[in-house]
Each structure stands twice: as structure tokens, then as C-alpha cells.
PDB file of C-alpha atoms in Angstrom:
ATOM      1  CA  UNK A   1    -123.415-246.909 -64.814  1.00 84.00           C
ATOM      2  CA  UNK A   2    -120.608-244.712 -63.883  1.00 92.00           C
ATOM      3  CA  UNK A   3    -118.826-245.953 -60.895  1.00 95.00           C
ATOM      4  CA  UNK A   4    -116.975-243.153 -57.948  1.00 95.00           C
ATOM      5  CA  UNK A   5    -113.079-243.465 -57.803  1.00 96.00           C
ATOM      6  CA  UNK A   6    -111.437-243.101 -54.535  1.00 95.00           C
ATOM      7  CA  UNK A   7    -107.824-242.747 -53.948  1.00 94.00           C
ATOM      8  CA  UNK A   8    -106.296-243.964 -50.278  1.00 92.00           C
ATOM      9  CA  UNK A   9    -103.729-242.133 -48.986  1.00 93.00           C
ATOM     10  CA  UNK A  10    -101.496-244.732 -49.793  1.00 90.00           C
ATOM     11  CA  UNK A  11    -102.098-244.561 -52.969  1.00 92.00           C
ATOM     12  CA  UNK A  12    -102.566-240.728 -53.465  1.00 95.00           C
ATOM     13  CA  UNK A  13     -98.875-240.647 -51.889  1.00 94.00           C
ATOM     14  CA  UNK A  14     -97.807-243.561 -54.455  1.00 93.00           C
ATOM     15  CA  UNK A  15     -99.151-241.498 -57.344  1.00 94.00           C
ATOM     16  CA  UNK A  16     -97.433-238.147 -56.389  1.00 94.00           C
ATOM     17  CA  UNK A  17     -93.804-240.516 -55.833  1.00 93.00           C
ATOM     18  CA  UNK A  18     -93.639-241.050 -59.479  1.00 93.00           C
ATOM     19  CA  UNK A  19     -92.670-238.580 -62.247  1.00 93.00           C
ATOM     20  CA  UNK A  20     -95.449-236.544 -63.930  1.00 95.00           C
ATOM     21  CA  UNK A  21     -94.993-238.678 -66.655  1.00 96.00           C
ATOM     22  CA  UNK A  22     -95.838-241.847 -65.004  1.00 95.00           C
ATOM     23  CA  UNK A  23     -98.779-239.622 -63.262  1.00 95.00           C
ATOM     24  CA  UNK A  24     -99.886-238.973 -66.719  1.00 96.00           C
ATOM     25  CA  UNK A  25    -100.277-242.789 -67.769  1.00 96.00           C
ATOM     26  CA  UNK A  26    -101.737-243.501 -64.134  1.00 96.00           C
ATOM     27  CA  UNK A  27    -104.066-240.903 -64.626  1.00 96.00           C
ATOM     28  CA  UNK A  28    -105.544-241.507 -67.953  1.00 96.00           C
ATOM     29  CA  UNK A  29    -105.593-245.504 -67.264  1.00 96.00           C
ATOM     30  CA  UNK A  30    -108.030-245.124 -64.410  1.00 96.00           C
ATOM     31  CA  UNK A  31    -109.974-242.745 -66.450  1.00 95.00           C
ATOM     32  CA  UNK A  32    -110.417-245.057 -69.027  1.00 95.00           C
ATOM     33  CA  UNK A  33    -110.819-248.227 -67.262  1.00 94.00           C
ATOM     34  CA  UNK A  34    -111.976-247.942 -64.034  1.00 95.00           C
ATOM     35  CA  UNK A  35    -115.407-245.583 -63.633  1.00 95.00           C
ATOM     36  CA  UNK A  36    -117.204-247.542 -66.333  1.00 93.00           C
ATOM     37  CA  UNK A  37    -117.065-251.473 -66.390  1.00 92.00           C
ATOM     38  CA  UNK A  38    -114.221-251.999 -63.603  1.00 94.00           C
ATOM     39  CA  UNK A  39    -114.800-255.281 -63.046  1.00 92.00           C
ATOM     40  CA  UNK A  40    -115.165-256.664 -66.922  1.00 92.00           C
ATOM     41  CA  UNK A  41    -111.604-258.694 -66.971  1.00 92.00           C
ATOM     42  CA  UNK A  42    -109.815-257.455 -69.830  1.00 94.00           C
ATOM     43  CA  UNK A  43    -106.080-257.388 -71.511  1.00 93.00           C
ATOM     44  CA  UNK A  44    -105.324-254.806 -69.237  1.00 94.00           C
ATOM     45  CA  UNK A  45    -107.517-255.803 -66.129  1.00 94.00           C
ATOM     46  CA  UNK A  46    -107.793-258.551 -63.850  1.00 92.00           C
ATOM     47  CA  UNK A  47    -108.894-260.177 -60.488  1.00 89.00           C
ATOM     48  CA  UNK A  48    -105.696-260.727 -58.591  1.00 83.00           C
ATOM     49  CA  UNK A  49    -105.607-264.425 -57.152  1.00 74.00           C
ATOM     50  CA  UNK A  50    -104.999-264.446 -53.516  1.00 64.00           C
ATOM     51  CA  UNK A  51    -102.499-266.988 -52.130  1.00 59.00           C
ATOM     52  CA  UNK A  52    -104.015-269.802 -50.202  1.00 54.00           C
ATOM     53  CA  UNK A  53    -103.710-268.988 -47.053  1.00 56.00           C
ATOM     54  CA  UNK A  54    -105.037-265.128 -47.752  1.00 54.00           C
ATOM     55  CA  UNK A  55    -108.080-263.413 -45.972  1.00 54.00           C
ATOM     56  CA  UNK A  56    -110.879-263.104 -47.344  1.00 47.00           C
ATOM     57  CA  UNK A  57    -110.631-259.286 -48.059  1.00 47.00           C
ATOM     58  CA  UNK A  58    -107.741-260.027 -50.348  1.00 49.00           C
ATOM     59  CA  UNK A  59    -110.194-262.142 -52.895  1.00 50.00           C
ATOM     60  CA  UNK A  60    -111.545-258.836 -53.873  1.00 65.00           C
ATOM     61  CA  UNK A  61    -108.605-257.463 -55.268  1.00 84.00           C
ATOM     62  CA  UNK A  62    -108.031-256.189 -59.016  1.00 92.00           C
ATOM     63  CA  UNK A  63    -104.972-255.355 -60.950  1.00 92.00           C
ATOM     64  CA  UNK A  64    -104.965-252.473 -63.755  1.00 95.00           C
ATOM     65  CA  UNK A  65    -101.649-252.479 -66.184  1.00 95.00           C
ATOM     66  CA  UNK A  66    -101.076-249.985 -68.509  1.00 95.00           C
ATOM     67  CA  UNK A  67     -97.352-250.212 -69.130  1.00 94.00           C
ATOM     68  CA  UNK A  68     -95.264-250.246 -66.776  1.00 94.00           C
ATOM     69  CA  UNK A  69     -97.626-248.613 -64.117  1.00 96.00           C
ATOM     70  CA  UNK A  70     -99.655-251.020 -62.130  1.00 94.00           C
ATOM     71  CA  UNK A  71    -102.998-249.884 -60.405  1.00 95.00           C
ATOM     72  CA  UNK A  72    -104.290-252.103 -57.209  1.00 92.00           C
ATOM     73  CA  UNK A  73    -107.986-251.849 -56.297  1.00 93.00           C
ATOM     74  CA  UNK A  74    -111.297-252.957 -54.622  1.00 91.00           C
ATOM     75  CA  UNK A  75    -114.650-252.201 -56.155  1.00 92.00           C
ATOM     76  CA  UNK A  76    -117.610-252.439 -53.412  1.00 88.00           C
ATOM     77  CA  UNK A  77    -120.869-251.433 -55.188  1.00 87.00           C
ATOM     78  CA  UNK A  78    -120.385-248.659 -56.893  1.00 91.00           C
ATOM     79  CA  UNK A  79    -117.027-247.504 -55.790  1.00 94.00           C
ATOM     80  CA  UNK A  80    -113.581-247.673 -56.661  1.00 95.00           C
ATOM     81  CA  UNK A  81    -111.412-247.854 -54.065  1.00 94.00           C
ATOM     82  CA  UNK A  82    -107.383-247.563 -55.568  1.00 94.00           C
ATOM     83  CA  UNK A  83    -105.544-248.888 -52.965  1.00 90.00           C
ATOM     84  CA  UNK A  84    -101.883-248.825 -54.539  1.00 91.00           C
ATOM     85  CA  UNK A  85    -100.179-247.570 -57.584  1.00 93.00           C
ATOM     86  CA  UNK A  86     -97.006-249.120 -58.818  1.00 92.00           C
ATOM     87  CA  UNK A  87     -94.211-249.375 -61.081  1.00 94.00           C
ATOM     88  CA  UNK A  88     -93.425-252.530 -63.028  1.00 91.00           C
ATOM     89  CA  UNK A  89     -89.740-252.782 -64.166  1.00 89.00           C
ATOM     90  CA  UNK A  90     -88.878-255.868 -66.328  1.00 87.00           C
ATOM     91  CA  UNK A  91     -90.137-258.537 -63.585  1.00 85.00           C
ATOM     92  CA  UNK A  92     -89.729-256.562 -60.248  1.00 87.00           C
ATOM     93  CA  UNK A  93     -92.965-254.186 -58.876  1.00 88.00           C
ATOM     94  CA  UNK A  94     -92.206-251.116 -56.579  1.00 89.00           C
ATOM     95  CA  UNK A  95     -94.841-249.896 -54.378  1.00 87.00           C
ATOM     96  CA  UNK A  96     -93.646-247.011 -52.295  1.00 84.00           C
ATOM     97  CA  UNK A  97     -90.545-246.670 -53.950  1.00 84.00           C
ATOM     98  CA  UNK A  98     -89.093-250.412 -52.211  1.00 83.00           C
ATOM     99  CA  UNK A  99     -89.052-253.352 -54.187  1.00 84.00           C
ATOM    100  CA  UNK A 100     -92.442-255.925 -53.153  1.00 80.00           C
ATOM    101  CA  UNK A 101     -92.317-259.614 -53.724  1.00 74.00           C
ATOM    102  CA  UNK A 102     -96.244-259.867 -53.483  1.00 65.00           C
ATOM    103  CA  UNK A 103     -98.779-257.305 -53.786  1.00 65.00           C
ATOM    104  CA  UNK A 104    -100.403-258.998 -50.875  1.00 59.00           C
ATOM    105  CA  UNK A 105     -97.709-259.100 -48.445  1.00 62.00           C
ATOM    106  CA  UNK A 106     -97.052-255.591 -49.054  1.00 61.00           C
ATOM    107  CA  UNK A 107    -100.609-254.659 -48.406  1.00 62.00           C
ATOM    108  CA  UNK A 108    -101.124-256.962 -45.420  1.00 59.00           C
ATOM    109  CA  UNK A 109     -97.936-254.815 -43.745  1.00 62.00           C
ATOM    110  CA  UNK A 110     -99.163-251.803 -44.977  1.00 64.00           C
ATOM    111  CA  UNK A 111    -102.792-251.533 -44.547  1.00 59.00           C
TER     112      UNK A 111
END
């Protein structure tokens, strides 16, 4: 079953922030891995574990590495909903172009 991928904004505006190469690797990493078997935990792929004291929304939450590019999404049904893209240098992940300690904290201030 092919599943629909849907940018946010957010994300659209994260993808067009980084350089065409990084595009490129985005690109072809959601191609590959997300309209097919998005939710098969893999090498690459995983659930994202929510901090305690999350909300529930949050438990949905997948991560897709390829690299150094990170891609942050939802899946509800047959939908793909990419919520952020990021770059992973050495330990430190930037969303937006700023530095974010937790994936969740960033989205909780920037939903």
C-alpha cells in the first residue's frame, strides 16, 4: 500500500533552509522510506520515545536518518505527515537553523 506524504509548512520551510545538497538526501530518503512501509522500524527509522511527562500526540512520533539529515513525522492511516526536517552535526540537531536540545520541546514551542 502506498502511503500520501505531506509536508507542513514548517517543514517545507526547513527543507528549502538547507543547501540543495542536503535537499537532495532529504528528498530521496523520504522517497525511499516513507510512502511504502513507514512505520516498519528499521536502521534508519524509528518511533521516537516521548519523555514522561509528554502528551499523548507526541507518542506518535517517528524519526528518519539518512546521514546527517533527520526527518520528524506522524503517520495517521494512510498519511505521512513530515513535520520537521533537520540537520544532525556530530551530537547537536538544528531545526530551523537554531540549535534544539529535544525534538519535543522544539515542537511543543513550535507547533
Amino acid at each position: 500500500m502506498k502511503y500520501n506524504v505531506i509536508l507542513s509548512p514548517a517543514a517545507q520551510r526547513h527543507l528549502n533552509e538547507i543547501n540543495l545538497y542536503q535537499q537532495g538526501i532529504a528528498k530521496s530518503a523520504i522517497k525511499k522510506q516513507l510512502y511504502f512501509q513507514p512505520l516498519v522500524e528499521t536502521t534508519n527509522r524509528k518511533p521516537l520515545s516521548a519523555p514522561v511527562d509528554a502528551e499523548p500526540w507526541q507518542y506518535g512520533h517517528w524519526e528518519l536518518k539518512d546521514g546527517i539529515i533527520r526527518v520528524f513525522y506522524v503517520v495517521d492511516h494512510v498519511t505521512v505527515y513530515i513535520t520537521a526536517v533537520g540537520v544532525k552535526e556530530r551530537n547537536k540537531l538544528y531545526v530551523d537553523g537554531k540549535y534544539v536540545n529535544s525534538f519535543f520541546e522544539w515542537y511543543e514551542d513550535n507547533k
